[in-house]
PDB file of C-alpha atoms in Angstrom:
ATOM      1  CA  UNK A   1      16.435   2.802  10.976  1.00 66.00           C
ATOM      2  CA  UNK A   2      13.882   5.611  10.939  1.00 80.00           C
ATOM      3  CA  UNK A   3      11.885   4.028   8.149  1.00 93.00           C
ATOM      4  CA  UNK A   4      10.537   5.826   5.117  1.00 96.00           C
ATOM      5  CA  UNK A   5      10.142   9.505   5.878  1.00 97.00           C
ATOM      6  CA  UNK A   6       7.618  11.675   4.087  1.00 97.00           C
ATOM      7  CA  UNK A   7       7.052  15.388   4.351  1.00 97.00           C
ATOM      8  CA  UNK A   8       4.894  17.238   4.896  1.00 97.00           C
ATOM      9  CA  UNK A   9       2.351  15.070   6.752  1.00 96.00           C
ATOM     10  CA  UNK A  10      -0.441  17.422   5.793  1.00 97.00           C
ATOM     11  CA  UNK A  11      -0.700  19.938   2.981  1.00 97.00           C
ATOM     12  CA  UNK A  12      -3.556  22.293   2.215  1.00 98.00           C
ATOM     13  CA  UNK A  13      -3.258  24.329  -0.936  1.00 97.00           C
ATOM     14  CA  UNK A  14      -5.403  26.328  -3.299  1.00 97.00           C
ATOM     15  CA  UNK A  15      -6.372  25.103  -6.707  1.00 97.00           C
ATOM     16  CA  UNK A  16      -3.797  26.054  -9.297  1.00 97.00           C
ATOM     17  CA  UNK A  17      -0.868  26.086  -6.916  1.00 97.00           C
ATOM     18  CA  UNK A  18       2.178  23.867  -7.215  1.00 97.00           C
ATOM     19  CA  UNK A  19       2.543  21.133  -4.624  1.00 98.00           C
ATOM     20  CA  UNK A  20       5.711  19.174  -3.862  1.00 98.00           C
ATOM     21  CA  UNK A  21       5.709  16.042  -1.755  1.00 98.00           C
ATOM     22  CA  UNK A  22       8.974  14.644  -0.453  1.00 98.00           C
ATOM     23  CA  UNK A  23      10.240  11.214   0.447  1.00 98.00           C
ATOM     24  CA  UNK A  24      13.378   9.799   2.006  1.00 98.00           C
ATOM     25  CA  UNK A  25      13.548   6.017   1.485  1.00 97.00           C
ATOM     26  CA  UNK A  26      15.222   3.528   3.764  1.00 95.00           C
ATOM     27  CA  UNK A  27      18.948   3.503   3.177  1.00 95.00           C
ATOM     28  CA  UNK A  28      20.066   0.684   0.914  1.00 92.00           C
ATOM     29  CA  UNK A  29      16.682   0.092  -0.693  1.00 93.00           C
ATOM     30  CA  UNK A  30      16.908  -0.051  -4.471  1.00 90.00           C
ATOM     31  CA  UNK A  31      13.240   0.536  -5.233  1.00 90.00           C
ATOM     32  CA  UNK A  32      11.023   3.508  -4.486  1.00 93.00           C
ATOM     33  CA  UNK A  33       7.291   3.694  -5.111  1.00 93.00           C
ATOM     34  CA  UNK A  34       4.692   6.459  -5.028  1.00 95.00           C
ATOM     35  CA  UNK A  35       1.099   5.448  -4.298  1.00 94.00           C
ATOM     36  CA  UNK A  36      -2.094   7.457  -4.028  1.00 96.00           C
ATOM     37  CA  UNK A  37      -4.978   6.479  -1.752  1.00 94.00           C
ATOM     38  CA  UNK A  38      -8.528   7.738  -2.209  1.00 94.00           C
ATOM     39  CA  UNK A  39     -11.876   6.483  -1.004  1.00 89.00           C
ATOM     40  CA  UNK A  40     -13.105   5.941  -4.541  1.00 90.00           C
ATOM     41  CA  UNK A  41     -10.079   4.256  -6.108  1.00 89.00           C
ATOM     42  CA  UNK A  42      -8.245   2.777  -3.151  1.00 90.00           C
ATOM     43  CA  UNK A  43      -4.454   2.451  -3.379  1.00 91.00           C
ATOM     44  CA  UNK A  44      -2.988   3.124  -6.801  1.00 90.00           C
ATOM     45  CA  UNK A  45       0.619   2.842  -7.887  1.00 90.00           C
ATOM     46  CA  UNK A  46       1.646   6.076  -9.568  1.00 93.00           C
ATOM     47  CA  UNK A  47       5.298   5.506 -10.420  1.00 92.00           C
ATOM     48  CA  UNK A  48       8.296   3.537  -9.255  1.00 90.00           C
ATOM     49  CA  UNK A  49      12.063   3.900  -9.483  1.00 92.00           C
ATOM     50  CA  UNK A  50      14.875   1.365  -9.500  1.00 90.00           C
ATOM     51  CA  UNK A  51      18.299   2.717  -8.575  1.00 91.00           C
ATOM     52  CA  UNK A  52      16.975   6.265  -9.049  1.00 94.00           C
ATOM     53  CA  UNK A  53      15.712   5.571 -12.580  1.00 93.00           C
ATOM     54  CA  UNK A  54      11.960   5.782 -13.302  1.00 92.00           C
ATOM     55  CA  UNK A  55      10.831   2.360 -14.494  1.00 88.00           C
ATOM     56  CA  UNK A  56       7.078   2.610 -14.845  1.00 86.00           C
ATOM     57  CA  UNK A  57       5.076   5.826 -14.714  1.00 89.00           C
ATOM     58  CA  UNK A  58       1.960   4.449 -16.346  1.00 87.00           C
ATOM     59  CA  UNK A  59      -0.010   5.144 -13.187  1.00 89.00           C
ATOM     60  CA  UNK A  60       0.651   8.874 -13.226  1.00 93.00           C
ATOM     61  CA  UNK A  61      -2.785  10.326 -13.903  1.00 88.00           C
ATOM     62  CA  UNK A  62      -1.873  13.369 -15.967  1.00 88.00           C
ATOM     63  CA  UNK A  63       0.989  15.494 -17.195  1.00 92.00           C
ATOM     64  CA  UNK A  64       0.373  17.720 -14.203  1.00 96.00           C
ATOM     65  CA  UNK A  65       2.075  15.024 -12.131  1.00 97.00           C
ATOM     66  CA  UNK A  66       5.826  14.526 -12.193  1.00 97.00           C
ATOM     67  CA  UNK A  67       8.271  12.619 -10.010  1.00 97.00           C
ATOM     68  CA  UNK A  68      12.011  12.759  -9.647  1.00 97.00           C
ATOM     69  CA  UNK A  69      14.671  10.876  -7.757  1.00 97.00           C
ATOM     70  CA  UNK A  70      17.897  12.894  -7.960  1.00 97.00           C
ATOM     71  CA  UNK A  71      19.736  10.542  -5.629  1.00 95.00           C
ATOM     72  CA  UNK A  72      19.272   7.358  -3.659  1.00 95.00           C
ATOM     73  CA  UNK A  73      18.043   9.148  -0.558  1.00 96.00           C
ATOM     74  CA  UNK A  74      15.459  11.568  -1.917  1.00 97.00           C
ATOM     75  CA  UNK A  75      12.445  11.672  -4.181  1.00 98.00           C
ATOM     76  CA  UNK A  76       9.761  14.226  -4.962  1.00 98.00           C
ATOM     77  CA  UNK A  77       6.283  14.065  -6.395  1.00 98.00           C
ATOM     78  CA  UNK A  78       5.111  17.336  -7.876  1.00 98.00           C
ATOM     79  CA  UNK A  79       1.664  18.427  -8.967  1.00 97.00           C
ATOM     80  CA  UNK A  80       1.436  21.557 -11.055  1.00 97.00           C
ATOM     81  CA  UNK A  81      -1.159  22.969 -11.223  1.00 96.00           C
ATOM     82  CA  UNK A  82      -3.090  21.243  -8.459  1.00 97.00           C
ATOM     83  CA  UNK A  83      -6.820  20.547  -8.675  1.00 97.00           C
ATOM     84  CA  UNK A  84      -9.397  19.584  -6.034  1.00 97.00           C
ATOM     85  CA  UNK A  85      -9.606  16.044  -7.447  1.00 96.00           C
ATOM     86  CA  UNK A  86      -5.948  15.569  -6.525  1.00 97.00           C
ATOM     87  CA  UNK A  87      -6.939  15.557  -2.866  1.00 97.00           C
ATOM     88  CA  UNK A  88      -5.790  12.225  -1.454  1.00 97.00           C
ATOM     89  CA  UNK A  89      -3.216  10.593   0.773  1.00 96.00           C
ATOM     90  CA  UNK A  90       0.059  10.052  -1.050  1.00 97.00           C
ATOM     91  CA  UNK A  91       2.343   7.284   0.158  1.00 96.00           C
ATOM     92  CA  UNK A  92       5.955   6.660  -0.578  1.00 96.00           C
ATOM     93  CA  UNK A  93       7.359   3.152  -0.119  1.00 94.00           C
ATOM     94  CA  UNK A  94      10.764   1.607  -0.568  1.00 93.00           C
ATOM     95  CA  UNK A  95      11.944  -1.958  -1.066  1.00 89.00           C
ATOM     96  CA  UNK A  96      15.281  -3.745  -0.837  1.00 85.00           C
ATOM     97  CA  UNK A  97      14.485  -5.895  -3.853  1.00 70.00           C
ATOM     98  CA  UNK A  98      12.844  -8.543  -1.727  1.00 57.00           C
ATOM     99  CA  UNK A  99       9.193  -9.403  -1.473  1.00 63.00           C
ATOM    100  CA  UNK A 100       8.172  -6.556   0.803  1.00 77.00           C
ATOM    101  CA  UNK A 101       7.521  -2.823   0.564  1.00 86.00           C
ATOM    102  CA  UNK A 102       7.989  -0.466   3.503  1.00 91.00           C
ATOM    103  CA  UNK A 103       5.598   2.459   3.607  1.00 93.00           C
ATOM    104  CA  UNK A 104       5.936   5.953   4.959  1.00 95.00           C
ATOM    105  CA  UNK A 105       3.257   7.652   7.034  1.00 94.00           C
ATOM    106  CA  UNK A 106       1.815   9.400   4.010  1.00 95.00           C
ATOM    107  CA  UNK A 107       1.048  12.996   3.067  1.00 97.00           C
ATOM    108  CA  UNK A 108      -2.576  14.049   3.245  1.00 96.00           C
ATOM    109  CA  UNK A 109      -3.134  16.574   0.459  1.00 98.00           C
ATOM    110  CA  UNK A 110      -6.180  18.796   0.375  1.00 98.00           C
ATOM    111  CA  UNK A 111      -6.691  21.079  -2.610  1.00 98.00           C
ATOM    112  CA  UNK A 112      -9.383  23.721  -2.083  1.00 97.00           C
TER     113      UNK A 112
ATOM    114  CA  UNK B   1      -1.609  -8.370 -15.233  1.00 72.00           C
ATOM    115  CA  UNK B   2      -2.791  -9.032 -11.733  1.00 80.00           C
ATOM    116  CA  UNK B   3      -5.761  -8.059  -9.627  1.00 88.00           C
ATOM    117  CA  UNK B   4      -7.068  -8.535  -6.106  1.00 93.00           C
ATOM    118  CA  UNK B   5     -10.626  -8.817  -4.860  1.00 95.00           C
ATOM    119  CA  UNK B   6     -11.437  -8.426  -1.200  1.00 96.00           C
ATOM    120  CA  UNK B   7     -14.910  -9.626  -0.312  1.00 93.00           C
ATOM    121  CA  UNK B   8     -16.655  -7.332   2.122  1.00 91.00           C
ATOM    122  CA  UNK B   9     -15.680  -3.707   2.552  1.00 93.00           C
ATOM    123  CA  UNK B  10     -16.659  -3.964   6.230  1.00 96.00           C
ATOM    124  CA  UNK B  11     -16.446  -6.954   8.557  1.00 97.00           C
ATOM    125  CA  UNK B  12     -17.705  -6.836  12.133  1.00 97.00           C
ATOM    126  CA  UNK B  13     -16.834  -9.446  14.751  1.00 97.00           C
ATOM    127  CA  UNK B  14     -17.132  -9.665  18.504  1.00 97.00           C
ATOM    128  CA  UNK B  15     -14.072  -9.456  20.682  1.00 97.00           C
ATOM    129  CA  UNK B  16     -12.712 -12.978  21.126  1.00 97.00           C
ATOM    130  CA  UNK B  17     -14.371 -14.294  17.972  1.00 97.00           C
ATOM    131  CA  UNK B  18     -12.699 -15.633  14.855  1.00 98.00           C
ATOM    132  CA  UNK B  19     -11.577 -13.091  12.285  1.00 98.00           C
ATOM    133  CA  UNK B  20     -11.812 -14.069   8.599  1.00 98.00           C
ATOM    134  CA  UNK B  21     -10.981 -11.582   5.872  1.00 98.00           C
ATOM    135  CA  UNK B  22     -11.295 -12.853   2.326  1.00 98.00           C
ATOM    136  CA  UNK B  23      -8.949 -12.210  -0.567  1.00 97.00           C
ATOM    137  CA  UNK B  24      -8.943 -13.655  -4.074  1.00 96.00           C
ATOM    138  CA  UNK B  25      -6.290 -12.849  -6.608  1.00 93.00           C
ATOM    139  CA  UNK B  26      -5.665 -13.076 -10.303  1.00 89.00           C
ATOM    140  CA  UNK B  27      -2.164 -13.328 -11.672  1.00 80.00           C
ATOM    141  CA  UNK B  28      -0.656 -14.578 -14.919  1.00 74.00           C
ATOM    142  CA  UNK B  29       2.517 -15.634 -13.117  1.00 73.00           C
ATOM    143  CA  UNK B  30       3.143 -17.311  -9.759  1.00 75.00           C
ATOM    144  CA  UNK B  31       2.237 -14.595  -7.311  1.00 82.00           C
ATOM    145  CA  UNK B  32       3.706 -13.161  -4.201  1.00 87.00           C
ATOM    146  CA  UNK B  33       0.862 -12.241  -1.852  1.00 90.00           C
ATOM    147  CA  UNK B  34       0.710  -9.856   1.062  1.00 93.00           C
ATOM    148  CA  UNK B  35      -1.566  -8.625   3.797  1.00 96.00           C
ATOM    149  CA  UNK B  36      -1.055  -5.112   5.114  1.00 96.00           C
ATOM    150  CA  UNK B  37      -2.792  -3.341   7.983  1.00 96.00           C
ATOM    151  CA  UNK B  38      -3.475   0.380   8.176  1.00 95.00           C
ATOM    152  CA  UNK B  39      -4.405   2.077  11.425  1.00 93.00           C
ATOM    153  CA  UNK B  40      -6.080   5.509  11.295  1.00 89.00           C
ATOM    154  CA  UNK B  41      -3.808   8.231   9.948  1.00 84.00           C
ATOM    155  CA  UNK B  42      -0.942   5.794   9.594  1.00 88.00           C
ATOM    156  CA  UNK B  43       0.947   4.153   6.772  1.00 90.00           C
ATOM    157  CA  UNK B  44       0.655   0.507   5.814  1.00 93.00           C
ATOM    158  CA  UNK B  45       2.344  -2.134   7.932  1.00 93.00           C
ATOM    159  CA  UNK B  46       3.110  -5.600   6.639  1.00 92.00           C
ATOM    160  CA  UNK B  47       1.239  -8.354   8.468  1.00 95.00           C
ATOM    161  CA  UNK B  48       2.494 -11.316   6.491  1.00 94.00           C
ATOM    162  CA  UNK B  49       3.620 -12.421   3.051  1.00 90.00           C
ATOM    163  CA  UNK B  50       3.534 -15.532   0.868  1.00 90.00           C
ATOM    164  CA  UNK B  51       6.596 -16.034  -1.307  1.00 83.00           C
ATOM    165  CA  UNK B  52       6.132 -19.579  -2.669  1.00 77.00           C
ATOM    166  CA  UNK B  53       7.425 -21.345   0.410  1.00 76.00           C
ATOM    167  CA  UNK B  54       4.976 -22.765   2.967  1.00 85.00           C
ATOM    168  CA  UNK B  55       1.339 -22.291   1.987  1.00 89.00           C
ATOM    169  CA  UNK B  56       0.317 -21.458   5.570  1.00 94.00           C
ATOM    170  CA  UNK B  57       1.946 -18.206   6.530  1.00 94.00           C
ATOM    171  CA  UNK B  58       2.110 -16.824  10.046  1.00 95.00           C
ATOM    172  CA  UNK B  59       2.411 -13.119  10.612  1.00 95.00           C
ATOM    173  CA  UNK B  60       2.471 -10.571  13.358  1.00 94.00           C
ATOM    174  CA  UNK B  61      -0.232  -9.970  15.977  1.00 94.00           C
ATOM    175  CA  UNK B  62      -1.498 -13.559  15.758  1.00 96.00           C
ATOM    176  CA  UNK B  63      -2.656 -13.381  12.143  1.00 97.00           C
ATOM    177  CA  UNK B  64      -2.103 -16.084   9.567  1.00 97.00           C
ATOM    178  CA  UNK B  65      -3.121 -16.725   5.971  1.00 97.00           C
ATOM    179  CA  UNK B  66      -3.291 -19.751   3.729  1.00 95.00           C
ATOM    180  CA  UNK B  67      -2.401 -19.729   0.056  1.00 94.00           C
ATOM    181  CA  UNK B  68      -4.738 -21.945  -1.969  1.00 94.00           C
ATOM    182  CA  UNK B  69      -3.747 -22.044  -5.591  1.00 90.00           C
ATOM    183  CA  UNK B  70      -6.783 -24.068  -6.676  1.00 91.00           C
ATOM    184  CA  UNK B  71      -9.078 -21.413  -5.232  1.00 93.00           C
ATOM    185  CA  UNK B  72      -6.801 -18.455  -6.055  1.00 93.00           C
ATOM    186  CA  UNK B  73      -7.345 -17.333  -2.499  1.00 95.00           C
ATOM    187  CA  UNK B  74      -5.260 -15.916   0.333  1.00 96.00           C
ATOM    188  CA  UNK B  75      -7.676 -15.430   3.225  1.00 97.00           C
ATOM    189  CA  UNK B  76      -6.514 -13.828   6.471  1.00 98.00           C
ATOM    190  CA  UNK B  77      -7.529 -15.305   9.817  1.00 98.00           C
ATOM    191  CA  UNK B  78      -7.041 -14.771  13.506  1.00 98.00           C
ATOM    192  CA  UNK B  79      -8.517 -17.156  16.090  1.00 97.00           C
ATOM    193  CA  UNK B  80      -9.508 -14.525  18.629  1.00 97.00           C
ATOM    194  CA  UNK B  81     -10.145 -10.874  17.820  1.00 97.00           C
ATOM    195  CA  UNK B  82      -8.896  -8.102  20.060  1.00 96.00           C
ATOM    196  CA  UNK B  83     -10.055  -4.503  20.187  1.00 96.00           C
ATOM    197  CA  UNK B  84      -6.668  -3.356  18.928  1.00 95.00           C
ATOM    198  CA  UNK B  85      -7.228  -5.300  15.689  1.00 97.00           C
ATOM    199  CA  UNK B  86      -9.744  -2.709  14.513  1.00 97.00           C
ATOM    200  CA  UNK B  87      -8.179  -1.261  11.370  1.00 97.00           C
ATOM    201  CA  UNK B  88      -8.213  -1.361   7.577  1.00 97.00           C
ATOM    202  CA  UNK B  89      -6.728  -4.483   6.002  1.00 98.00           C
ATOM    203  CA  UNK B  90      -5.369  -4.694   2.486  1.00 96.00           C
ATOM    204  CA  UNK B  91      -4.534  -7.724   0.426  1.00 96.00           C
ATOM    205  CA  UNK B  92      -1.931  -7.194  -2.307  1.00 92.00           C
ATOM    206  CA  UNK B  93      -0.292  -9.158  -5.100  1.00 88.00           C
ATOM    207  CA  UNK B  94       2.987  -8.781  -6.914  1.00 82.00           C
ATOM    208  CA  UNK B  95       3.002 -10.196 -10.409  1.00 62.00           C
ATOM    209  CA  UNK B  96       6.671 -10.847 -11.001  1.00 56.00           C
ATOM    210  CA  UNK B  97       7.256 -12.813  -7.857  1.00 45.00           C
ATOM    211  CA  UNK B  98       9.259 -10.044  -6.284  1.00 47.00           C
ATOM    212  CA  UNK B  99       7.306  -7.595  -4.210  1.00 46.00           C
ATOM    213  CA  UNK B 100       9.669  -4.777  -4.841  1.00 47.00           C
ATOM    214  CA  UNK B 101      10.228  -5.322  -8.532  1.00 50.00           C
ATOM    215  CA  UNK B 102       7.057  -4.015 -10.053  1.00 65.00           C
ATOM    216  CA  UNK B 103       5.004  -2.593  -7.272  1.00 76.00           C
ATOM    217  CA  UNK B 104       2.015  -4.049  -5.539  1.00 84.00           C
ATOM    218  CA  UNK B 105      -1.567  -4.233  -6.756  1.00 86.00           C
ATOM    219  CA  UNK B 106      -3.890  -3.712  -3.813  1.00 91.00           C
ATOM    220  CA  UNK B 107      -7.428  -4.748  -3.093  1.00 93.00           C
ATOM    221  CA  UNK B 108      -9.970  -2.122  -2.044  1.00 93.00           C
ATOM    222  CA  UNK B 109      -9.486  -2.932   1.612  1.00 95.00           C
ATOM    223  CA  UNK B 110     -11.648  -4.372   4.382  1.00 97.00           C
ATOM    224  CA  UNK B 111     -12.516  -2.338   7.422  1.00 97.00           C
ATOM    225  CA  UNK B 112     -12.465  -4.613  10.463  1.00 97.00           C
ATOM    226  CA  UNK B 113     -14.771  -3.588  13.301  1.00 97.00           C
ATOM    227  CA  UNK B 114     -14.463  -5.230  16.696  1.00 97.00           C
ATOM    228  CA  UNK B 115     -17.572  -5.249  18.858  1.00 96.00           C
ATOM    229  CA  UNK B 116     -16.983  -5.294  22.622  1.00 93.00           C
TER     230      UNK B 116
END
């Protein structure tokens, strides 16, 4: 299995632009998570899905952030409009409903 | 609600010396506990996990951790450090007893430095 695949690995965008981060979870995993990692706040859970349905989005910082999971093999995290304080590494992880989460390589977002 | 505290944002040890990374947790339900490692520009890789079975858990790369309920601790150890162990280490807790069910709450991380 190729593991959790995220794209792009790096994204540099200008303030105000829309940014879309993509994730392909491991096949057969029922849960998908989006995390954000910053120096100041560490790793934060933004949102997670179970069987493609959003379960808890209480970690999404603002309405500028949205996430979708149209099918079991694809999810997106969108920021519109982006701001410099959104600069971070965004991780996607999936889980087979056991006590372990498998992480992707992350997307490093820089908003200038 | 659950939380994790990792004592020491940076830990430095000599190659061949004992590694001890400290983690204390808070959870209102029996926890599942995890240690992850992150190498530069990489994602997080699971080192080991405690899921209410044996309290001493062995993981990959020679690491192990002991769950102590009375101390609410889950410290990570390795008898002899190697240069390749230099990385960021994260302790995490899952509150519902299923790591995938509600997401993980992570500590701030400990940067392990190995001195030659």
